[in-house]
Amino acid sequence: MAFQPIDARQELRNLAMFQNLQDKQFDKLAATVRERDLQKGEILFHKGDKPVGFFLVVRGQIKLAIASTQGQEKVVDLLGPGQSFGEAVMFMEKPYPVLAQALMDTQLLFIPKNDVFTALEKDPLFARQLLAGLSIRLHTLIQDVESFTMRSSAARVVGYLLSNTERLISGVERVDLPANKNVVASLLNLTPETLSRVFHDLTEAGLIKVEGRHVLILNSSKLAQALA
Amino acid sequence: MAFQPIDARQELRNLAMFQNLQDKQFDKLAATVRERDLQKGEILFHKGDKPVGFFLVVRGQIKLAIASTQGQEKVVDLLGPGQSFGEAVMFMEKPYPVLAQALMDTQLLFIPKNDVFTALEKDPLFARQLLAGLSIRLHTLIQDVESFTMRSSAARVVGYLLSNTERLISGVERVDLPANKNVVASLLNLTPETLSRVFHDLTEAGLIKVEGRHVLILNSSKLAQALA
DNA sequence: CGCCCGCTTGATCGTCATCAAGGGCGGTGG
DNA sequence: CCACCGCCCTTGATGACGATCAAGCGGGCG
């Protein structure tokens, strides 16, 4: 496959984190950023690796997952273009708690730890953006814990659908699954079999219609009631 | 009960977060900090409340929990003296995702949001400490997710015991449960019944001995093997 | 054309929650 | 000091949810 060249400055400027950075700081940062290309299935880092910076997805898709001893894994997050990951772990003296793997051919930018730290010292607003970013991630994780511990499998699926619905120009409400159903199932902490059955049941109840990776929401209000 | 007076300056100085703060900044902060006393069972904030600062536990104990619609709840964290909470949520525009309740008579210090923000602008090192704190919390949460999703109930209990063992001067290895078993069970995402049964089994296997809130570790190496 | 992979569907099983009842300990009041 | 009550914890019986095992279907790609 042909990896296209990246305009690093452009990509970085789009990150909320860097919006308010002074030009001088920004230039230094943009100069040391490195491009990293991954082929589908390639692993960026393993659980236990030592972090030396964070990453921004420019094209493609990255899967973050927890790996158990016996090859089983649980998908924790899926990152697409414009999303960054690995920030938090820079500030600790600990190795990566997760595995990062490309689900398709992917282009990343790597931002070295040192650059972030100097930017931090020079720009308080940058710090605030970083803090905001981490806080959101924490919030999401807490919602995940809530979801895994207090909801049935069907409720988790319904919750996922409701919070990822897009309204198309045609007025149709639809959810585009970000990956194949195996991966989505793992993200929701289900087996593929269970996800399939839940989709089946919701379809029979006339609430949704599944077309490959697209899920049409036929009755969102009734679907919301199924959350109880 | 008699709440004792708090030396706010002393307590705050002990927080890693404030170690490097310049005296001038620190004085301003110490001046606006408020004391808050809670009786056992009293609720500090509900899920959905709007955060305006964060808290430091001086004496007593605070429980953070997720509440479902029907009164059930899942304990997310237990905070004791010297521990702070509520930092992350200050940096978002969102309400508290959890409930905070005193498990015993408790004294807190409240640090207003505004003070934190001005300290942030004046002191880059403060930012770094805050980031480190949030990162650790994120890391813990990921481990929780791993634990809930990839481990059996027995393995969760064993993991908890192993990572909370203290070696006494006598050489005895012991875990002091931080709260009654109902709360600990919820923290580990178990019912009290299941926790009781796991303790029972581990005791029968000669691995531990339970004495009220103390758990003696009789055979830590064999216990570690039970993690698989 | 045929294979592989993703997905579905069915049958069975295990883990853990739930429901129910009883025991023990501490605290309070007589 | 004793009796009572409430709460915490344990123990047993049952059941449900979702995982696992197994098989088959269909589509995309070599």
Short mmCIF file of C-alpha atoms (C1' of nucleotides) in Angstrom, two decimals:
data_model
loop_
_atom_site.label_atom_id
_atom_site.label_comp_id
_atom_site.label_asym_id
_atom_site.label_seq_id
_atom_site.Cartn_x
_atom_site.Cartn_y
_atom_site.Cartn_z
CA MET A 1 0.00 0.00 0.00
CA ALA A 2 1.10 3.56 -0.58
CA PHE A 3 1.42 5.71 2.49
CA GLN A 4 0.81 9.29 1.57
CA PRO A 5 2.99 12.11 2.86
CA ILE A 6 1.70 13.92 5.93
CA ASP A 7 1.60 17.63 6.55
CA ALA A 8 2.59 17.42 10.19
CA ARG A 9 2.03 21.09 10.99
CA GLN A 10 -1.47 20.98 9.62
CA GLU A 11 -2.39 17.84 11.51
CA LEU A 12 -1.00 19.07 14.79
CA ARG A 13 -2.75 22.40 14.57
CA ASN A 14 -6.05 20.60 14.44
CA LEU A 15 -5.46 19.06 17.84
CA ALA A 16 -7.36 20.94 20.54
CA MET A 17 -4.37 20.42 22.76
CA PHE A 18 -2.17 22.60 20.56
CA GLN A 19 -4.66 25.25 19.61
CA ASN A 20 -3.30 27.87 21.95
CA LEU A 21 0.35 27.07 21.71
CA GLN A 22 2.55 30.05 20.80
CA ASP A 23 4.07 29.87 17.36
CA LYS A 24 7.56 29.54 18.69
CA GLN A 25 6.69 26.57 20.83
CA PHE A 26 4.66 25.07 18.08
CA ASP A 27 7.50 25.31 15.59
CA LYS A 28 9.88 23.50 17.88
CA LEU A 29 7.36 20.79 18.40
CA ALA A 30 6.49 20.38 14.75
CA ALA A 31 10.18 20.07 13.94
CA THR A 32 10.82 17.04 16.12
CA VAL A 33 7.63 15.15 15.44
CA ARG A 34 8.18 11.86 13.62
CA GLU A 35 5.96 10.04 11.20
CA ARG A 36 5.22 6.38 11.77
CA ASP A 37 3.58 4.08 9.26
CA LEU A 38 1.97 0.81 10.26
CA GLN A 39 0.60 -1.95 8.13
CA LYS A 40 -2.66 -3.63 8.95
CA GLY A 41 -2.18 -5.90 11.96
CA GLU A 42 1.16 -4.39 12.91
CA ILE A 43 1.71 -3.73 16.60
CA LEU A 44 2.82 -0.27 17.68
CA PHE A 45 3.63 -1.18 21.26
CA HIS A 46 3.02 -4.05 23.61
CA LYS A 47 1.77 -3.96 27.14
CA GLY A 48 4.88 -3.41 29.24
CA ASP A 49 6.78 -1.30 26.71
CA LYS A 50 8.29 1.93 27.93
CA PRO A 51 6.55 5.05 26.67
CA VAL A 52 8.60 7.95 25.31
CA GLY A 53 5.90 10.12 23.82
CA PHE A 54 2.38 10.04 22.53
CA PHE A 55 0.71 9.47 19.17
CA LEU A 56 -1.75 11.12 16.84
CA VAL A 57 -3.69 9.11 14.29
CA VAL A 58 -3.61 10.82 10.91
CA ARG A 59 -5.04 8.04 8.74
CA GLY A 60 -6.25 4.58 9.58
CA GLN A 61 -7.26 3.08 12.90
CA ILE A 62 -5.61 1.93 16.11
CA LYS A 63 -6.94 -0.56 18.61
CA LEU A 64 -5.98 -0.37 22.28
CA ALA A 65 -6.49 -3.63 24.11
CA ILE A 66 -5.74 -5.42 27.33
CA ALA A 67 -4.08 -8.77 26.76
CA SER A 68 -4.51 -11.63 29.19
CA THR A 69 -1.99 -14.40 29.62
CA GLN A 70 -3.75 -16.79 27.22
CA GLY A 71 -3.93 -14.65 24.13
CA GLN A 72 -7.41 -13.45 24.92
CA GLU A 73 -7.82 -9.73 24.70
CA LYS A 74 -10.33 -7.06 25.56
CA VAL A 75 -10.54 -3.99 23.34
CA VAL A 76 -10.40 -0.84 25.44
CA ASP A 77 -10.55 1.86 22.79
CA LEU A 78 -10.57 2.46 19.05
CA LEU A 79 -8.82 5.55 17.71
CA GLY A 80 -9.42 7.12 14.33
CA PRO A 81 -8.01 10.11 12.43
CA GLY A 82 -7.61 13.21 14.60
CA GLN A 83 -7.48 11.26 17.84
CA SER A 84 -4.43 11.01 20.08
CA PHE A 85 -3.43 8.43 22.64
CA GLY A 86 -0.68 7.62 25.09
CA GLU A 87 -0.58 11.00 26.80
CA ALA A 88 -1.38 9.82 30.29
CA VAL A 89 1.29 7.20 30.48
CA MET A 90 4.02 9.78 29.79
CA PHE A 91 3.47 11.33 33.18
CA MET A 92 4.02 8.16 35.11
CA GLU A 93 7.07 6.00 35.51
CA LYS A 94 5.13 3.00 34.37
CA PRO A 95 5.04 0.94 31.17
CA TYR A 96 2.07 0.84 28.83
CA PRO A 97 -0.83 -1.00 30.46
CA VAL A 98 -2.28 -1.84 27.05
CA LEU A 99 -1.39 -3.07 23.60
CA ALA A 100 -1.69 -0.86 20.50
CA GLN A 101 -2.31 -2.45 17.13
CA ALA A 102 -3.23 -1.10 13.71
CA LEU A 103 -6.56 -2.46 12.47
CA MET A 104 -5.80 -1.19 8.97
CA ASP A 105 -2.90 0.52 7.28
CA THR A 106 -2.28 3.49 9.48
CA GLN A 107 -0.21 6.66 9.58
CA LEU A 108 0.70 8.22 12.90
CA LEU A 109 2.60 11.18 14.21
CA PHE A 110 4.82 10.60 17.20
CA ILE A 111 5.29 13.50 19.62
CA PRO A 112 8.29 12.98 21.91
CA LYS A 113 7.83 13.27 25.62
CA ASN A 114 10.50 15.94 26.04
CA ASP A 115 8.79 18.32 23.69
CA VAL A 116 5.58 18.00 25.62
CA PHE A 117 7.33 18.71 28.88
CA THR A 118 9.01 21.86 27.63
CA ALA A 119 5.76 23.04 26.10
CA LEU A 120 4.16 22.43 29.49
CA GLU A 121 6.64 24.69 31.20
CA LYS A 122 6.23 27.46 28.71
CA ASP A 123 2.50 27.44 28.26
CA PRO A 124 -0.04 27.12 31.08
CA LEU A 125 -2.90 26.93 28.64
CA PHE A 126 -1.37 23.87 27.10
CA ALA A 127 -1.39 22.27 30.51
CA ARG A 128 -5.04 23.04 30.88
CA GLN A 129 -5.86 21.45 27.55
CA LEU A 130 -3.94 18.35 28.45
CA LEU A 131 -5.68 18.13 31.78
CA ALA A 132 -9.03 18.52 30.08
CA GLY A 133 -8.17 15.74 27.67
CA LEU A 134 -7.16 13.34 30.40
CA SER A 135 -10.22 14.20 32.43
CA ILE A 136 -12.49 13.31 29.57
CA ARG A 137 -10.76 10.00 29.17
CA LEU A 138 -11.16 9.33 32.88
CA HIS A 139 -14.81 10.15 32.61
CA THR A 140 -15.25 7.76 29.74
CA LEU A 141 -13.52 5.01 31.66
CA ILE A 142 -15.81 5.49 34.62
CA GLN A 143 -18.78 5.21 32.33
CA ASP A 144 -17.29 2.00 30.98
CA VAL A 145 -16.95 0.61 34.47
CA GLU A 146 -20.53 1.58 35.16
CA SER A 147 -21.62 -0.08 31.96
CA PHE A 148 -19.74 -3.33 32.57
CA THR A 149 -20.76 -3.68 36.16
CA MET A 150 -24.35 -2.44 36.27
CA ARG A 151 -25.82 -3.25 32.90
CA SER A 152 -26.90 -6.39 31.11
CA SER A 153 -25.35 -7.24 27.79
CA ALA A 154 -28.39 -6.04 25.88
CA ALA A 155 -28.40 -2.76 27.77
CA ARG A 156 -24.75 -2.21 26.92
CA VAL A 157 -25.43 -2.70 23.24
CA VAL A 158 -28.44 -0.39 23.32
CA GLY A 159 -26.47 2.23 25.22
CA TYR A 160 -23.71 2.02 22.67
CA LEU A 161 -26.12 2.42 19.78
CA LEU A 162 -27.88 5.38 21.35
CA SER A 163 -24.71 7.26 22.08
CA ASN A 164 -23.29 6.71 18.61
CA THR A 165 -26.30 7.50 16.49
CA GLU A 166 -25.89 9.95 13.63
CA ARG A 167 -28.79 11.60 11.87
CA LEU A 168 -28.23 11.57 8.13
CA ILE A 169 -29.45 14.32 5.80
CA SER A 170 -32.20 11.95 4.77
CA GLY A 171 -33.37 11.99 8.36
CA VAL A 172 -32.41 8.38 8.86
CA GLU A 173 -30.77 7.58 12.20
CA ARG A 174 -27.83 5.29 11.81
CA VAL A 175 -24.84 3.93 13.68
CA ASP A 176 -21.70 3.07 11.75
CA LEU A 177 -19.78 0.38 13.55
CA PRO A 178 -16.14 1.46 13.65
CA ALA A 179 -14.77 -2.04 13.14
CA ASN A 180 -15.93 -5.58 12.51
CA LYS A 181 -18.33 -7.12 14.95
CA ASN A 182 -15.71 -9.16 16.74
CA VAL A 183 -13.95 -5.98 17.75
CA VAL A 184 -17.13 -4.13 18.64
CA ALA A 185 -18.23 -7.06 20.76
CA SER A 186 -14.97 -7.01 22.66
CA LEU A 187 -15.27 -3.26 23.16
CA LEU A 188 -18.64 -3.87 24.78
CA ASN A 189 -17.26 -6.80 26.72
CA LEU A 190 -19.34 -9.41 24.96
CA THR A 191 -18.60 -12.46 22.89
CA PRO A 192 -19.36 -12.16 19.16
CA GLU A 193 -22.11 -14.74 19.65
CA THR A 194 -23.86 -12.67 22.27
CA LEU A 195 -23.63 -9.48 20.22
CA SER A 196 -25.12 -11.31 17.28
CA ARG A 197 -28.02 -12.54 19.40
CA VAL A 198 -28.70 -9.12 20.85
CA PHE A 199 -28.81 -7.62 17.37
CA HIS A 200 -31.14 -10.40 16.37
CA ASP A 201 -33.51 -9.75 19.24
CA LEU A 202 -33.53 -5.99 18.71
CA THR A 203 -34.23 -6.55 15.04
CA GLU A 204 -37.12 -8.89 15.79
CA ALA A 205 -38.53 -6.29 18.15
CA GLY A 206 -38.56 -3.86 15.22
CA LEU A 207 -36.15 -1.47 16.90
CA ILE A 208 -33.18 -1.69 14.57
CA LYS A 209 -32.05 -3.07 11.24
CA VAL A 210 -28.55 -4.35 10.72
CA GLU A 211 -26.90 -3.95 7.32
CA GLY A 212 -23.31 -5.06 7.61
CA ARG A 213 -21.50 -2.38 9.55
CA HIS A 214 -24.46 -0.05 9.47
CA VAL A 215 -27.17 -0.24 12.07
CA LEU A 216 -30.37 1.61 11.30
CA ILE A 217 -32.24 2.92 14.30
CA LEU A 218 -35.91 2.38 13.57
CA ASN A 219 -37.37 3.41 16.89
CA SER A 220 -34.97 5.33 19.07
CA SER A 221 -37.48 6.22 21.79
CA LYS A 222 -38.51 2.62 22.27
CA LEU A 223 -34.86 1.66 22.11
CA ALA A 224 -34.14 4.08 24.94
CA GLN A 225 -36.77 2.38 27.05
CA ALA A 226 -34.96 -0.90 26.60
CA LEU A 227 -32.14 0.57 28.65
CA ALA A 228 -33.95 0.02 31.94
CA MET B 1 -18.90 13.61 67.86
CA ALA B 2 -16.27 16.25 68.24
CA PHE B 3 -14.62 17.40 65.05
CA GLN B 4 -11.14 18.58 65.81
CA PRO B 5 -9.71 21.76 64.32
CA ILE B 6 -7.60 21.31 61.21
CA ASP B 7 -4.29 22.93 60.43
CA ALA B 8 -5.04 23.54 56.78
CA ARG B 9 -1.55 24.72 55.81
CA GLN B 10 0.03 21.62 57.30
CA GLU B 11 -2.39 19.26 55.58
CA LEU B 12 -2.03 20.91 52.20
CA ARG B 13 1.74 20.94 52.33
CA ASN B 14 1.69 17.18 52.64
CA LEU B 15 -0.03 16.83 49.29
CA ALA B 16 2.43 15.89 46.56
CA MET B 17 0.52 18.19 44.28
CA PHE B 18 1.48 21.26 46.29
CA GLN B 19 5.02 20.34 47.20
CA ASN B 20 6.63 22.64 44.70
CA LEU B 21 4.24 25.52 44.86
CA GLN B 22 5.87 28.88 45.57
CA ASP B 23 5.07 30.32 48.97
CA LYS B 24 3.14 33.19 47.54
CA GLN B 25 0.85 30.91 45.57
CA PHE B 26 0.54 28.57 48.45
CA ASP B 27 -0.52 31.31 50.84
CA LYS B 28 -3.28 32.46 48.56
CA LEU B 29 -4.51 28.93 48.26
CA ALA B 30 -4.38 28.16 51.96
CA ALA B 31 -6.36 31.29 52.66
CA THR B 32 -9.39 30.34 50.59
CA VAL B 33 -9.54 26.68 51.46
CA ARG B 34 -12.65 25.72 53.42
CA GLU B 35 -13.17 23.01 55.98
CA ARG B 36 -16.06 20.63 55.61
CA ASP B 37 -17.28 18.23 58.28
CA LEU B 38 -19.44 15.24 57.47
CA GLN B 39 -21.19 12.84 59.78
CA LYS B 40 -21.17 9.13 59.11
CA GLY B 41 -23.48 8.37 56.23
CA GLU B 42 -23.74 11.96 55.09
CA ILE B 43 -23.51 12.59 51.35
CA LEU B 44 -21.00 15.13 50.08
CA PHE B 45 -22.28 15.27 46.53
CA HIS B 46 -24.58 13.27 44.33
CA LYS B 47 -24.01 12.05 40.84
CA GLY B 48 -25.05 14.97 38.62
CA ASP B 49 -23.99 17.74 41.01
CA LYS B 50 -21.88 20.53 39.60
CA PRO B 51 -18.27 20.51 40.76
CA VAL B 52 -16.63 23.73 41.91
CA GLY B 53 -13.40 22.43 43.38
CA PHE B 54 -11.81 19.33 44.78
CA PHE B 55 -11.44 17.74 48.20
CA LEU B 56 -8.77 16.44 50.52
CA VAL B 57 -9.57 13.90 53.22
CA VAL B 58 -8.00 14.94 56.53
CA ARG B 59 -9.71 12.46 58.83
CA GLY B 60 -12.26 9.74 58.21
CA GLN B 61 -13.19 7.99 54.99
CA ILE B 62 -15.06 8.77 51.79
CA LYS B 63 -16.71 6.33 49.45
CA LEU B 64 -17.09 7.10 45.74
CA ALA B 65 -19.80 5.04 44.08
CA ILE B 66 -21.80 4.74 40.92
CA ALA B 67 -25.52 4.68 41.58
CA SER B 68 -27.93 2.88 39.31
CA THR B 69 -31.56 3.84 38.93
CA GLN B 70 -32.82 1.34 41.53
CA GLY B 71 -30.74 2.23 44.52
CA GLN B 72 -28.08 -0.34 43.75
CA GLU B 73 -24.60 1.03 43.80
CA LYS B 74 -21.09 -0.01 42.90
CA VAL B 75 -18.21 1.34 44.97
CA VAL B 76 -15.54 2.83 42.74
CA ASP B 77 -13.02 4.07 45.26
CA LEU B 78 -12.36 4.51 48.96
CA LEU B 79 -10.43 7.56 50.12
CA GLY B 80 -8.65 7.91 53.44
CA PRO B 81 -6.60 10.63 55.16
CA GLY B 82 -4.14 12.34 52.84
CA GLN B 83 -6.00 11.39 49.69
CA SER B 84 -7.71 13.86 47.39
CA PHE B 85 -10.53 13.42 44.90
CA GLY B 86 -12.58 15.38 42.42
CA GLU B 87 -9.69 16.96 40.57
CA ALA B 88 -10.46 15.55 37.16
CA VAL B 89 -14.01 16.68 37.00
CA MET B 90 -13.00 20.32 37.50
CA PHE B 91 -11.47 20.42 34.06
CA MET B 92 -14.58 19.32 32.26
CA GLU B 93 -17.91 21.00 31.86
CA LYS B 94 -19.64 17.93 33.20
CA PRO B 95 -21.32 17.06 36.49
CA TYR B 96 -19.95 14.48 38.91
CA PRO B 97 -20.28 10.99 37.46
CA VAL B 98 -20.27 9.47 40.94
CA LEU B 99 -21.67 9.85 44.42
CA ALA B 100 -19.48 10.75 47.41
CA GLN B 101 -20.51 9.61 50.88
CA ALA B 102 -18.80 9.59 54.26
CA LEU B 103 -18.42 6.08 55.67
CA MET B 104 -17.56 7.50 59.09
CA ASP B 105 -17.36 10.93 60.62
CA THR B 106 -15.07 12.75 58.24
CA GLN B 107 -13.23 16.06 57.93
CA LEU B 108 -12.37 17.44 54.53
CA LEU B 109 -10.67 20.43 53.04
CA PHE B 110 -12.29 21.99 50.01
CA ILE B 111 -10.02 23.63 47.45
CA PRO B 112 -11.95 25.96 45.10
CA LYS B 113 -11.55 25.52 41.39
CA ASN B 114 -10.47 29.11 40.77
CA ASP B 115 -7.50 28.80 43.04
CA VAL B 116 -6.35 25.72 41.23
CA PHE B 117 -6.62 27.46 37.90
CA THR B 118 -4.59 30.46 38.95
CA ALA B 119 -1.97 28.19 40.51
CA LEU B 120 -1.87 26.36 37.21
CA GLU B 121 -1.07 29.52 35.31
CA LYS B 122 1.66 30.53 37.68
CA ASP B 123 3.38 27.23 38.24
CA PRO B 124 4.22 24.71 35.52
CA LEU B 125 5.41 22.19 38.07
CA PHE B 126 2.03 22.21 39.69
CA ALA B 127 0.54 21.29 36.35
CA ARG B 128 2.90 18.39 36.04
CA GLN B 129 1.97 17.09 39.49
CA LEU B 130 -1.69 17.32 38.67
CA LEU B 131 -1.15 15.50 35.40
CA ALA B 132 0.77 12.80 37.19
CA GLY B 133 -2.04 12.38 39.69
CA LEU B 134 -4.68 12.03 37.02
CA SER B 135 -2.54 9.63 35.06
CA ILE B 136 -2.21 7.35 38.02
CA ARG B 137 -5.93 7.37 38.50
CA LEU B 138 -6.44 6.54 34.86
CA HIS B 139 -4.00 3.69 35.17
CA THR B 140 -5.83 2.32 38.17
CA LEU B 141 -9.12 2.48 36.35
CA ILE B 142 -7.71 0.55 33.42
CA GLN B 143 -6.52 -2.11 35.80
CA ASP B 144 -10.00 -2.21 37.26
CA VAL B 145 -11.48 -2.72 33.84
CA GLU B 146 -8.98 -5.47 33.19
CA SER B 147 -9.86 -7.05 36.48
CA PHE B 148 -13.61 -6.94 35.97
CA THR B 149 -13.54 -8.17 32.43
CA MET B 150 -10.77 -10.75 32.37
CA ARG B 151 -10.72 -12.30 35.81
CA SER B 152 -12.94 -14.62 37.77
CA SER B 153 -14.32 -13.50 41.09
CA ALA B 154 -11.80 -15.56 43.03
CA ALA B 155 -8.93 -14.14 40.99
CA ARG B 156 -10.14 -10.61 41.71
CA VAL B 157 -10.14 -11.26 45.43
CA VAL B 158 -6.71 -12.86 45.32
CA GLY B 159 -5.35 -9.98 43.25
CA TYR B 160 -6.74 -7.52 45.72
CA LEU B 161 -5.19 -9.34 48.66
CA LEU B 162 -1.79 -9.61 47.00
CA SER B 163 -1.63 -5.95 46.10
CA ASN B 164 -2.69 -4.80 49.55
CA THR B 165 -0.51 -7.00 51.71
CA GLU B 166 1.55 -5.37 54.44
CA ARG B 167 4.40 -7.11 56.20
CA LEU B 168 4.22 -6.44 59.93
CA ILE B 169 7.30 -6.13 62.15
CA SER B 170 6.52 -9.62 63.37
CA GLY B 171 6.98 -10.82 59.82
CA VAL B 172 3.32 -11.66 59.46
CA GLU B 173 1.75 -10.73 56.13
CA ARG B 174 -1.64 -9.17 56.54
CA VAL B 175 -4.29 -7.23 54.65
CA ASP B 176 -6.45 -4.76 56.53
CA LEU B 177 -9.78 -4.38 54.81
CA PRO B 178 -10.50 -0.67 54.54
CA ALA B 179 -14.22 -1.05 55.18
CA ASN B 180 -16.81 -3.69 56.01
CA LYS B 181 -17.13 -6.63 53.68
CA ASN B 182 -20.20 -5.32 51.93
CA VAL B 183 -18.21 -2.34 50.73
CA VAL B 184 -15.13 -4.35 49.84
CA ALA B 185 -17.29 -6.78 47.90
CA SER B 186 -18.80 -3.95 45.91
CA LEU B 187 -15.35 -2.51 45.24
CA LEU B 188 -14.37 -5.85 43.75
CA ASN B 189 -17.65 -6.07 41.92
CA LEU B 190 -18.97 -9.04 43.84
CA THR B 191 -21.95 -9.70 46.03
CA PRO B 192 -21.23 -10.06 49.74
CA GLU B 193 -22.25 -13.71 49.47
CA THR B 194 -19.68 -14.43 46.81
CA LEU B 195 -16.91 -12.66 48.69
CA SER B 196 -17.75 -14.70 51.76
CA ARG B 197 -17.57 -17.91 49.79
CA VAL B 198 -14.25 -17.02 48.21
CA PHE B 199 -12.78 -16.26 51.61
CA HIS B 200 -14.14 -19.54 52.80
CA ASP B 201 -12.52 -21.48 49.98
CA LEU B 202 -9.16 -19.75 50.35
CA THR B 203 -9.25 -20.45 54.05
CA GLU B 204 -10.00 -24.13 53.47
CA ALA B 205 -7.10 -24.29 51.06
CA GLY B 206 -4.88 -23.04 53.87
CA LEU B 207 -3.93 -19.89 51.99
CA ILE B 208 -5.42 -17.23 54.26
CA LYS B 209 -7.07 -16.75 57.61
CA VAL B 210 -9.82 -14.20 58.10
CA GLU B 211 -10.15 -12.39 61.42
CA GLY B 212 -12.80 -9.75 61.08
CA ARG B 213 -11.31 -6.99 58.98
CA HIS B 214 -7.87 -8.53 59.03
CA VAL B 215 -6.86 -11.14 56.52
CA LEU B 216 -3.72 -13.08 57.30
CA ILE B 217 -1.76 -14.28 54.29
CA LEU B 218 -0.52 -17.75 55.16
CA ASN B 219 0.99 -18.71 51.84
CA SER B 220 1.51 -15.81 49.48
CA SER B 221 3.38 -17.73 46.82
CA LYS B 222 0.67 -20.34 46.52
CA LEU B 223 -1.87 -17.55 46.62
CA ALA B 224 -0.14 -15.91 43.68
CA GLN B 225 -0.48 -19.12 41.72
CA ALA B 226 -4.20 -19.03 42.27
CA LEU B 227 -4.26 -15.94 40.06
CA ALA B 228 -3.92 -17.92 36.86
"C1'" DC C 1 -13.76 -22.00 -8.50
"C1'" DG C 2 -12.68 -22.69 -3.90
"C1'" DC C 3 -11.00 -21.18 0.36
"C1'" DC C 4 -11.00 -18.38 4.33
"C1'" DC C 5 -13.01 -15.30 7.35
"C1'" DG C 6 -16.78 -13.04 9.50
"C1'" DC C 7 -21.07 -13.87 11.13
"C1'" DT C 8 -25.03 -16.47 12.69
"C1'" DT C 9 -27.60 -20.08 15.02
"C1'" DG C 10 -28.19 -23.93 18.14
"C1'" DA C 11 -27.13 -26.75 22.38
"C1'" DT C 12 -25.01 -27.04 26.65
"C1'" DC C 13 -22.53 -25.60 30.71
"C1'" DG C 14 -20.52 -22.82 34.49
"C1'" DT C 15 -20.23 -18.88 37.21
"C1'" DC C 16 -22.13 -15.93 39.99
"C1'" DA C 17 -26.45 -13.43 41.48
"C1'" DT C 18 -30.50 -13.96 43.91
"C1'" DC C 19 -33.53 -15.52 47.46
"C1'" DA C 20 -33.93 -17.18 52.02
"C1'" DA C 21 -32.69 -18.23 56.69
"C1'" DG C 22 -29.81 -18.40 60.63
"C1'" DG C 23 -25.75 -17.15 63.63
"C1'" DG C 24 -22.72 -13.99 66.03
"C1'" DC C 25 -21.17 -9.74 67.71
"C1'" DG C 26 -21.57 -5.19 69.55
"C1'" DG C 27 -24.24 -1.58 71.34
"C1'" DT C 28 -28.00 0.19 74.09
"C1'" DG C 29 -31.14 0.32 77.67
"C1'" DG C 30 -33.34 -1.65 81.49
"C1'" DC D 1 -25.02 -7.35 84.36
"C1'" DC D 2 -28.09 -9.17 81.39
"C1'" DA D 3 -31.47 -9.05 77.67
"C1'" DC D 4 -32.67 -7.41 73.41
"C1'" DC D 5 -32.16 -5.60 68.94
"C1'" DG D 6 -29.88 -4.54 64.67
"C1'" DC D 7 -26.43 -5.21 61.58
"C1'" DC D 8 -22.97 -7.87 59.45
"C1'" DC D 9 -21.71 -11.97 57.86
"C1'" DT D 10 -22.27 -16.72 56.61
"C1'" DT D 11 -24.39 -20.77 54.52
"C1'" DG D 12 -27.58 -23.20 51.58
"C1'" DA D 13 -30.73 -23.77 47.47
"C1'" DT D 14 -32.01 -22.24 43.14
"C1'" DG D 15 -31.87 -19.88 38.81
"C1'" DA D 16 -30.43 -16.82 35.01
"C1'" DC D 17 -27.25 -14.78 32.11
"C1'" DG D 18 -23.85 -15.14 29.10
"C1'" DA D 19 -19.68 -18.05 27.73
"C1'" DT D 20 -18.26 -21.94 25.37
"C1'" DC D 21 -18.48 -25.54 22.02
"C1'" DA D 22 -19.97 -26.86 17.57
"C1'" DA D 23 -21.75 -26.45 13.01
"C1'" DG D 24 -23.20 -24.12 8.94
"C1'" DC D 25 -23.91 -20.13 5.90
"C1'" DG D 26 -22.40 -16.44 2.74
"C1'" DG D 27 -19.42 -13.27 0.61
"C1'" DG D 28 -15.00 -11.53 -0.86
"C1'" DC D 29 -10.65 -12.39 -2.70
"C1'" DG D 30 -6.95 -14.92 -4.52
#
